[in-house]
């Protein structure tokens, strides 16, 4: 298949930005194997960018891969955008995928932010073209955050899909994929924001800093 469009930079998947190109070069180093490159990029995006579900915003700039790098924290969609951009910068065709997932592990603070709804619409992941096929990878939850919730961090080998865990370490329900929203060359921001507002109202996209702290709060010092 022709993968040229999945190597080209986009409005949000800004793989041509100096910051993203430098980041990709730093991470892959002298590695030449595309699968190994993809695994390195996945692990660094997963762990270097803290997963923060309270970082949702209506500001388009916050969804650009280069901006995600600068912020150091974000939620699943911008982290997927960053992985796609870094992969393209490293010569790996990449696109964005979205699905609705039911989350059985929520903090009270997050539940309030989502108006009591445990369904995450437009959960974002990255689709990487490796060895002639597409492999899905979710770089959302960093390892430190996973440890707080008692689950292993998602592992990606470049050949099998790496989506969210169905079960916790003790066998409890964790994440359930409910609805596939398809794949895109770049982030469909307007469609996504409209859907989020319809489902959650104004609460999720409220840019005021949420009060309090919970498992999602990054450590300081």
PDB file of C-alpha atoms in Angstrom:
ATOM      1  CA  UNK A   1       0.000   0.000   0.000  1.00  0.00           C
ATOM      2  CA  UNK A   2       1.044   3.610  -0.520  1.00  0.00           C
ATOM      3  CA  UNK A   3       1.973   5.050   2.863  1.00  0.00           C
ATOM      4  CA  UNK A   4       3.245   8.453   1.720  1.00  0.00           C
ATOM      5  CA  UNK A   5       0.428  10.380   3.423  1.00  0.00           C
ATOM      6  CA  UNK A   6       1.330   8.716   6.728  1.00  0.00           C
ATOM      7  CA  UNK A   7       4.899  10.001   6.489  1.00  0.00           C
ATOM      8  CA  UNK A   8       3.983  13.610   5.667  1.00  0.00           C
ATOM      9  CA  UNK A   9       3.671  16.249   8.423  1.00  0.00           C
ATOM     10  CA  UNK A  10       0.243  17.483   9.427  1.00  0.00           C
ATOM     11  CA  UNK A  11      -1.286  20.387  11.320  1.00  0.00           C
ATOM     12  CA  UNK A  12      -1.075  18.517  14.623  1.00  0.00           C
ATOM     13  CA  UNK A  13       1.216  15.647  13.692  1.00  0.00           C
ATOM     14  CA  UNK A  14       3.962  18.193  13.042  1.00  0.00           C
ATOM     15  CA  UNK A  15       6.727  15.726  12.299  1.00  0.00           C
ATOM     16  CA  UNK A  16       8.653  18.436  10.457  1.00  0.00           C
ATOM     17  CA  UNK A  17       9.055  20.639  13.546  1.00  0.00           C
ATOM     18  CA  UNK A  18      12.590  21.021  14.867  1.00  0.00           C
ATOM     19  CA  UNK A  19      11.537  19.870  18.342  1.00  0.00           C
ATOM     20  CA  UNK A  20       9.914  16.655  17.138  1.00  0.00           C
ATOM     21  CA  UNK A  21      12.762  15.852  14.776  1.00  0.00           C
ATOM     22  CA  UNK A  22      15.320  16.373  17.555  1.00  0.00           C
ATOM     23  CA  UNK A  23      13.268  14.265  19.945  1.00  0.00           C
ATOM     24  CA  UNK A  24      12.974  11.380  17.472  1.00  0.00           C
ATOM     25  CA  UNK A  25      16.682  11.517  16.650  1.00  0.00           C
ATOM     26  CA  UNK A  26      17.582  11.505  20.349  1.00  0.00           C
ATOM     27  CA  UNK A  27      15.368   8.514  21.112  1.00  0.00           C
ATOM     28  CA  UNK A  28      16.264   6.246  18.192  1.00  0.00           C
ATOM     29  CA  UNK A  29      19.962   7.134  18.230  1.00  0.00           C
ATOM     30  CA  UNK A  30      21.874   4.814  15.917  1.00  0.00           C
ATOM     31  CA  UNK A  31      19.101   2.209  15.723  1.00  0.00           C
ATOM     32  CA  UNK A  32      18.215   1.424  12.096  1.00  0.00           C
ATOM     33  CA  UNK A  33      15.587  -1.317  12.454  1.00  0.00           C
ATOM     34  CA  UNK A  34      12.099   0.243  12.112  1.00  0.00           C
ATOM     35  CA  UNK A  35      10.517  -2.109  14.641  1.00  0.00           C
ATOM     36  CA  UNK A  36      13.170  -1.369  17.243  1.00  0.00           C
ATOM     37  CA  UNK A  37      12.831   2.348  16.502  1.00  0.00           C
ATOM     38  CA  UNK A  38       9.070   2.175  17.025  1.00  0.00           C
ATOM     39  CA  UNK A  39       9.470   0.371  20.355  1.00  0.00           C
ATOM     40  CA  UNK A  40      11.964   2.963  21.600  1.00  0.00           C
ATOM     41  CA  UNK A  41       9.697   5.839  20.611  1.00  0.00           C
ATOM     42  CA  UNK A  42       6.653   4.197  22.191  1.00  0.00           C
ATOM     43  CA  UNK A  43       8.395   3.643  25.529  1.00  0.00           C
ATOM     44  CA  UNK A  44       9.793   7.168  25.754  1.00  0.00           C
ATOM     45  CA  UNK A  45       6.507   8.875  24.812  1.00  0.00           C
ATOM     46  CA  UNK A  46       4.682   6.624  27.281  1.00  0.00           C
ATOM     47  CA  UNK A  47       6.965   7.424  30.212  1.00  0.00           C
ATOM     48  CA  UNK A  48       8.450  10.867  29.552  1.00  0.00           C
ATOM     49  CA  UNK A  49       5.069  12.562  29.028  1.00  0.00           C
ATOM     50  CA  UNK A  50       3.037  12.225  32.223  1.00  0.00           C
ATOM     51  CA  UNK A  51      -0.548  11.094  31.630  1.00  0.00           C
ATOM     52  CA  UNK A  52      -2.827  13.858  32.887  1.00  0.00           C
ATOM     53  CA  UNK A  53      -6.564  13.469  32.120  1.00  0.00           C
ATOM     54  CA  UNK A  54      -7.148  16.970  33.508  1.00  0.00           C
ATOM     55  CA  UNK A  55      -5.076  18.548  30.713  1.00  0.00           C
ATOM     56  CA  UNK A  56      -7.971  18.517  28.236  1.00  0.00           C
ATOM     57  CA  UNK A  57      -8.323  21.813  26.390  1.00  0.00           C
ATOM     58  CA  UNK A  58     -10.087  23.561  23.535  1.00  0.00           C
ATOM     59  CA  UNK A  59      -6.837  25.273  22.503  1.00  0.00           C
ATOM     60  CA  UNK A  60      -5.675  23.752  19.185  1.00  0.00           C
ATOM     61  CA  UNK A  61      -2.043  24.535  20.002  1.00  0.00           C
ATOM     62  CA  UNK A  62      -2.074  22.114  22.929  1.00  0.00           C
ATOM     63  CA  UNK A  63      -2.686  19.243  20.526  1.00  0.00           C
ATOM     64  CA  UNK A  64       0.374  19.815  18.359  1.00  0.00           C
ATOM     65  CA  UNK A  65       3.083  17.198  18.920  1.00  0.00           C
ATOM     66  CA  UNK A  66       5.742  19.859  19.475  1.00  0.00           C
ATOM     67  CA  UNK A  67       3.592  21.502  22.167  1.00  0.00           C
ATOM     68  CA  UNK A  68       3.048  18.164  23.923  1.00  0.00           C
ATOM     69  CA  UNK A  69       6.818  17.744  24.088  1.00  0.00           C
ATOM     70  CA  UNK A  70       7.187  21.170  25.638  1.00  0.00           C
ATOM     71  CA  UNK A  71       4.452  20.661  28.227  1.00  0.00           C
ATOM     72  CA  UNK A  72       5.701  17.293  29.474  1.00  0.00           C
ATOM     73  CA  UNK A  73       2.210  16.169  30.443  1.00  0.00           C
ATOM     74  CA  UNK A  74      -0.968  15.457  28.549  1.00  0.00           C
ATOM     75  CA  UNK A  75      -3.763  12.948  28.001  1.00  0.00           C
ATOM     76  CA  UNK A  76      -4.141  10.030  25.615  1.00  0.00           C
ATOM     77  CA  UNK A  77      -4.977  11.927  22.415  1.00  0.00           C
ATOM     78  CA  UNK A  78      -2.047  14.405  22.411  1.00  0.00           C
ATOM     79  CA  UNK A  79       0.311  11.610  23.496  1.00  0.00           C
ATOM     80  CA  UNK A  80      -0.848   9.535  20.517  1.00  0.00           C
ATOM     81  CA  UNK A  81      -0.296  12.578  18.281  1.00  0.00           C
ATOM     82  CA  UNK A  82       3.256  12.905  19.595  1.00  0.00           C
ATOM     83  CA  UNK A  83       4.044   9.238  18.989  1.00  0.00           C
ATOM     84  CA  UNK A  84       2.683   9.501  15.437  1.00  0.00           C
ATOM     85  CA  UNK A  85       4.754  12.607  14.732  1.00  0.00           C
ATOM     86  CA  UNK A  86       7.938  11.129  16.207  1.00  0.00           C
ATOM     87  CA  UNK A  87       7.424   7.933  14.222  1.00  0.00           C
ATOM     88  CA  UNK A  88       7.027   9.863  10.967  1.00  0.00           C
ATOM     89  CA  UNK A  89      10.131  11.873  11.795  1.00  0.00           C
ATOM     90  CA  UNK A  90      11.937   8.542  12.209  1.00  0.00           C
ATOM     91  CA  UNK A  91      10.707   7.272   8.836  1.00  0.00           C
ATOM     92  CA  UNK A  92       7.869   5.085  10.156  1.00  0.00           C
ATOM     93  CA  UNK A  93       4.400   5.569   8.595  1.00  0.00           C
ATOM     94  CA  UNK A  94       1.924   6.413  11.342  1.00  0.00           C
ATOM     95  CA  UNK A  95      -1.694   7.466  11.744  1.00  0.00           C
ATOM     96  CA  UNK A  96      -4.147   8.127  14.576  1.00  0.00           C
ATOM     97  CA  UNK A  97      -6.881   5.798  15.760  1.00  0.00           C
ATOM     98  CA  UNK A  98      -9.784   6.476  18.104  1.00  0.00           C
ATOM     99  CA  UNK A  99     -12.180   4.374  20.141  1.00  0.00           C
ATOM    100  CA  UNK A 100     -14.611   4.729  23.028  1.00  0.00           C
ATOM    101  CA  UNK A 101     -13.419   2.823  26.093  1.00  0.00           C
ATOM    102  CA  UNK A 102     -15.054   2.143  29.437  1.00  0.00           C
ATOM    103  CA  UNK A 103     -12.713   2.821  32.325  1.00  0.00           C
ATOM    104  CA  UNK A 104     -13.281   0.873  35.534  1.00  0.00           C
ATOM    105  CA  UNK A 105     -10.513   2.693  37.410  1.00  0.00           C
ATOM    106  CA  UNK A 106     -11.376   6.317  38.046  1.00  0.00           C
ATOM    107  CA  UNK A 107     -10.434   8.669  40.838  1.00  0.00           C
ATOM    108  CA  UNK A 108     -13.247  10.631  42.448  1.00  0.00           C
ATOM    109  CA  UNK A 109     -11.751  13.846  41.095  1.00  0.00           C
ATOM    110  CA  UNK A 110     -11.739  12.491  37.529  1.00  0.00           C
ATOM    111  CA  UNK A 111     -15.234  11.073  37.883  1.00  0.00           C
ATOM    112  CA  UNK A 112     -16.482  14.524  38.876  1.00  0.00           C
ATOM    113  CA  UNK A 113     -14.674  16.097  35.915  1.00  0.00           C
ATOM    114  CA  UNK A 114     -16.468  13.627  33.620  1.00  0.00           C
ATOM    115  CA  UNK A 115     -19.892  14.244  35.152  1.00  0.00           C
ATOM    116  CA  UNK A 116     -19.981  10.734  36.606  1.00  0.00           C
ATOM    117  CA  UNK A 117     -19.531   9.043  33.227  1.00  0.00           C
ATOM    118  CA  UNK A 118     -17.056   6.147  33.046  1.00  0.00           C
ATOM    119  CA  UNK A 119     -16.987   6.015  29.222  1.00  0.00           C
ATOM    120  CA  UNK A 120     -14.019   7.777  27.622  1.00  0.00           C
ATOM    121  CA  UNK A 121     -15.051   8.811  24.115  1.00  0.00           C
ATOM    122  CA  UNK A 122     -12.355   9.471  21.497  1.00  0.00           C
ATOM    123  CA  UNK A 123      -9.636   7.595  23.368  1.00  0.00           C
ATOM    124  CA  UNK A 124      -6.572   8.033  21.145  1.00  0.00           C
ATOM    125  CA  UNK A 125      -3.935   5.544  20.051  1.00  0.00           C
ATOM    126  CA  UNK A 126      -1.251   5.402  17.359  1.00  0.00           C
ATOM    127  CA  UNK A 127      -1.307   3.032  14.383  1.00  0.00           C
ATOM    128  CA  UNK A 128       2.207   2.226  13.118  1.00  0.00           C
ATOM    129  CA  UNK A 129       3.021   0.571   9.782  1.00  0.00           C
ATOM    130  CA  UNK A 130       5.726  -1.999  10.486  1.00  0.00           C
ATOM    131  CA  UNK A 131       6.801  -5.053   8.483  1.00  0.00           C
ATOM    132  CA  UNK A 132       3.935  -4.609   6.034  1.00  0.00           C
ATOM    133  CA  UNK A 133       1.077  -4.308   8.535  1.00  0.00           C
ATOM    134  CA  UNK A 134      -0.510  -1.835  10.928  1.00  0.00           C
ATOM    135  CA  UNK A 135       0.065  -2.279  14.663  1.00  0.00           C
ATOM    136  CA  UNK A 136      -1.891  -0.322  17.269  1.00  0.00           C
ATOM    137  CA  UNK A 137      -0.061   1.179  20.245  1.00  0.00           C
ATOM    138  CA  UNK A 138      -1.414   3.150  23.206  1.00  0.00           C
ATOM    139  CA  UNK A 139       1.311   5.259  24.870  1.00  0.00           C
ATOM    140  CA  UNK A 140      -1.148   6.855  27.297  1.00  0.00           C
ATOM    141  CA  UNK A 141      -0.323   5.618  30.804  1.00  0.00           C
ATOM    142  CA  UNK A 142       3.239   6.161  32.020  1.00  0.00           C
ATOM    143  CA  UNK A 143       4.895   3.450  34.120  1.00  0.00           C
ATOM    144  CA  UNK A 144       4.811   5.401  37.388  1.00  0.00           C
ATOM    145  CA  UNK A 145       1.088   6.026  37.056  1.00  0.00           C
ATOM    146  CA  UNK A 146       0.457   2.340  36.248  1.00  0.00           C
ATOM    147  CA  UNK A 147       2.259   1.368  39.454  1.00  0.00           C
ATOM    148  CA  UNK A 148      -0.113   3.595  41.446  1.00  0.00           C
ATOM    149  CA  UNK A 149      -3.106   1.740  39.989  1.00  0.00           C
ATOM    150  CA  UNK A 150      -1.538  -1.716  40.371  1.00  0.00           C
ATOM    151  CA  UNK A 151      -1.206  -2.580  36.678  1.00  0.00           C
ATOM    152  CA  UNK A 152       1.803  -3.274  34.498  1.00  0.00           C
ATOM    153  CA  UNK A 153       2.702  -0.552  31.976  1.00  0.00           C
ATOM    154  CA  UNK A 154       1.586  -1.340  28.447  1.00  0.00           C
ATOM    155  CA  UNK A 155       4.344  -3.080  26.478  1.00  0.00           C
ATOM    156  CA  UNK A 156       4.731  -2.808  22.712  1.00  0.00           C
ATOM    157  CA  UNK A 157       6.906  -5.166  20.652  1.00  0.00           C
ATOM    158  CA  UNK A 158       6.280  -3.533  17.285  1.00  0.00           C
ATOM    159  CA  UNK A 159       4.435  -6.578  15.970  1.00  0.00           C
ATOM    160  CA  UNK A 160       1.379  -7.100  18.190  1.00  0.00           C
ATOM    161  CA  UNK A 161      -1.277  -4.545  19.085  1.00  0.00           C
ATOM    162  CA  UNK A 162      -0.670  -2.858  22.436  1.00  0.00           C
ATOM    163  CA  UNK A 163      -4.007  -1.479  23.597  1.00  0.00           C
ATOM    164  CA  UNK A 164      -5.253  -0.876  27.109  1.00  0.00           C
ATOM    165  CA  UNK A 165      -5.386  -3.676  29.672  1.00  0.00           C
ATOM    166  CA  UNK A 166      -8.678  -5.532  30.112  1.00  0.00           C
ATOM    167  CA  UNK A 167      -7.810  -6.532  33.674  1.00  0.00           C
ATOM    168  CA  UNK A 168      -5.837  -5.282  36.632  1.00  0.00           C
ATOM    169  CA  UNK A 169      -3.023  -7.328  38.155  1.00  0.00           C
ATOM    170  CA  UNK A 170      -5.501  -8.973  40.568  1.00  0.00           C
ATOM    171  CA  UNK A 171      -8.012  -9.832  37.818  1.00  0.00           C
ATOM    172  CA  UNK A 172     -10.395  -6.931  38.303  1.00  0.00           C
ATOM    173  CA  UNK A 173     -12.034  -5.142  35.374  1.00  0.00           C
ATOM    174  CA  UNK A 174      -9.911  -2.299  33.988  1.00  0.00           C
ATOM    175  CA  UNK A 175     -10.586  -1.098  30.445  1.00  0.00           C
ATOM    176  CA  UNK A 176     -13.167  -2.215  27.900  1.00  0.00           C
ATOM    177  CA  UNK A 177     -13.245  -1.161  24.243  1.00  0.00           C
ATOM    178  CA  UNK A 178     -16.821  -0.248  23.359  1.00  0.00           C
ATOM    179  CA  UNK A 179     -16.777   1.480  19.967  1.00  0.00           C
ATOM    180  CA  UNK A 180     -14.196   1.911  17.197  1.00  0.00           C
ATOM    181  CA  UNK A 181     -14.120   5.412  15.674  1.00  0.00           C
ATOM    182  CA  UNK A 182     -11.652   4.620  12.892  1.00  0.00           C
ATOM    183  CA  UNK A 183      -8.265   5.977  11.825  1.00  0.00           C
ATOM    184  CA  UNK A 184      -7.150   9.408  10.598  1.00  0.00           C
ATOM    185  CA  UNK A 185      -4.085  10.900   8.966  1.00  0.00           C
ATOM    186  CA  UNK A 186      -4.217  13.851  11.377  1.00  0.00           C
ATOM    187  CA  UNK A 187      -6.230  14.796  14.448  1.00  0.00           C
ATOM    188  CA  UNK A 188      -9.920  15.559  13.692  1.00  0.00           C
ATOM    189  CA  UNK A 189      -9.967  18.230  16.379  1.00  0.00           C
ATOM    190  CA  UNK A 190     -13.317  19.875  15.668  1.00  0.00           C
ATOM    191  CA  UNK A 191     -15.139  16.533  15.475  1.00  0.00           C
ATOM    192  CA  UNK A 192     -13.503  15.351  18.684  1.00  0.00           C
ATOM    193  CA  UNK A 193     -14.206  18.526  20.683  1.00  0.00           C
ATOM    194  CA  UNK A 194     -17.834  18.556  19.533  1.00  0.00           C
ATOM    195  CA  UNK A 195     -18.257  14.947  20.654  1.00  0.00           C
ATOM    196  CA  UNK A 196     -16.602  15.573  24.020  1.00  0.00           C
ATOM    197  CA  UNK A 197     -18.873  18.542  24.681  1.00  0.00           C
ATOM    198  CA  UNK A 198     -21.963  16.539  23.712  1.00  0.00           C
ATOM    199  CA  UNK A 199     -21.066  13.680  26.028  1.00  0.00           C
ATOM    200  CA  UNK A 200     -19.629  15.513  29.052  1.00  0.00           C
ATOM    201  CA  UNK A 201     -20.974  19.039  28.753  1.00  0.00           C
ATOM    202  CA  UNK A 202     -18.583  21.840  29.631  1.00  0.00           C
ATOM    203  CA  UNK A 203     -16.950  20.095  32.599  1.00  0.00           C
ATOM    204  CA  UNK A 204     -14.273  18.031  30.845  1.00  0.00           C
ATOM    205  CA  UNK A 205     -13.025  20.896  28.690  1.00  0.00           C
ATOM    206  CA  UNK A 206     -13.071  23.465  31.480  1.00  0.00           C
ATOM    207  CA  UNK A 207      -9.584  24.960  31.395  1.00  0.00           C
ATOM    208  CA  UNK A 208      -9.637  26.014  35.065  1.00  0.00           C
ATOM    209  CA  UNK A 209      -7.143  23.989  37.077  1.00  0.00           C
ATOM    210  CA  UNK A 210      -8.997  21.241  39.004  1.00  0.00           C
ATOM    211  CA  UNK A 211      -8.730  21.407  42.777  1.00  0.00           C
ATOM    212  CA  UNK A 212      -7.121  18.707  44.882  1.00  0.00           C
ATOM    213  CA  UNK A 213      -4.811  15.824  44.068  1.00  0.00           C
ATOM    214  CA  UNK A 214      -5.199  12.118  43.359  1.00  0.00           C
ATOM    215  CA  UNK A 215      -3.411   9.211  41.672  1.00  0.00           C
ATOM    216  CA  UNK A 216      -3.126  11.210  38.453  1.00  0.00           C
ATOM    217  CA  UNK A 217      -1.186  14.033  40.091  1.00  0.00           C
ATOM    218  CA  UNK A 218       2.460  14.053  39.007  1.00  0.00           C
ATOM    219  CA  UNK A 219       5.057  13.770  41.739  1.00  0.00           C
ATOM    220  CA  UNK A 220       7.078  16.875  42.488  1.00  0.00           C
ATOM    221  CA  UNK A 221      10.637  17.297  43.678  1.00  0.00           C
TER     222      UNK A 221
END
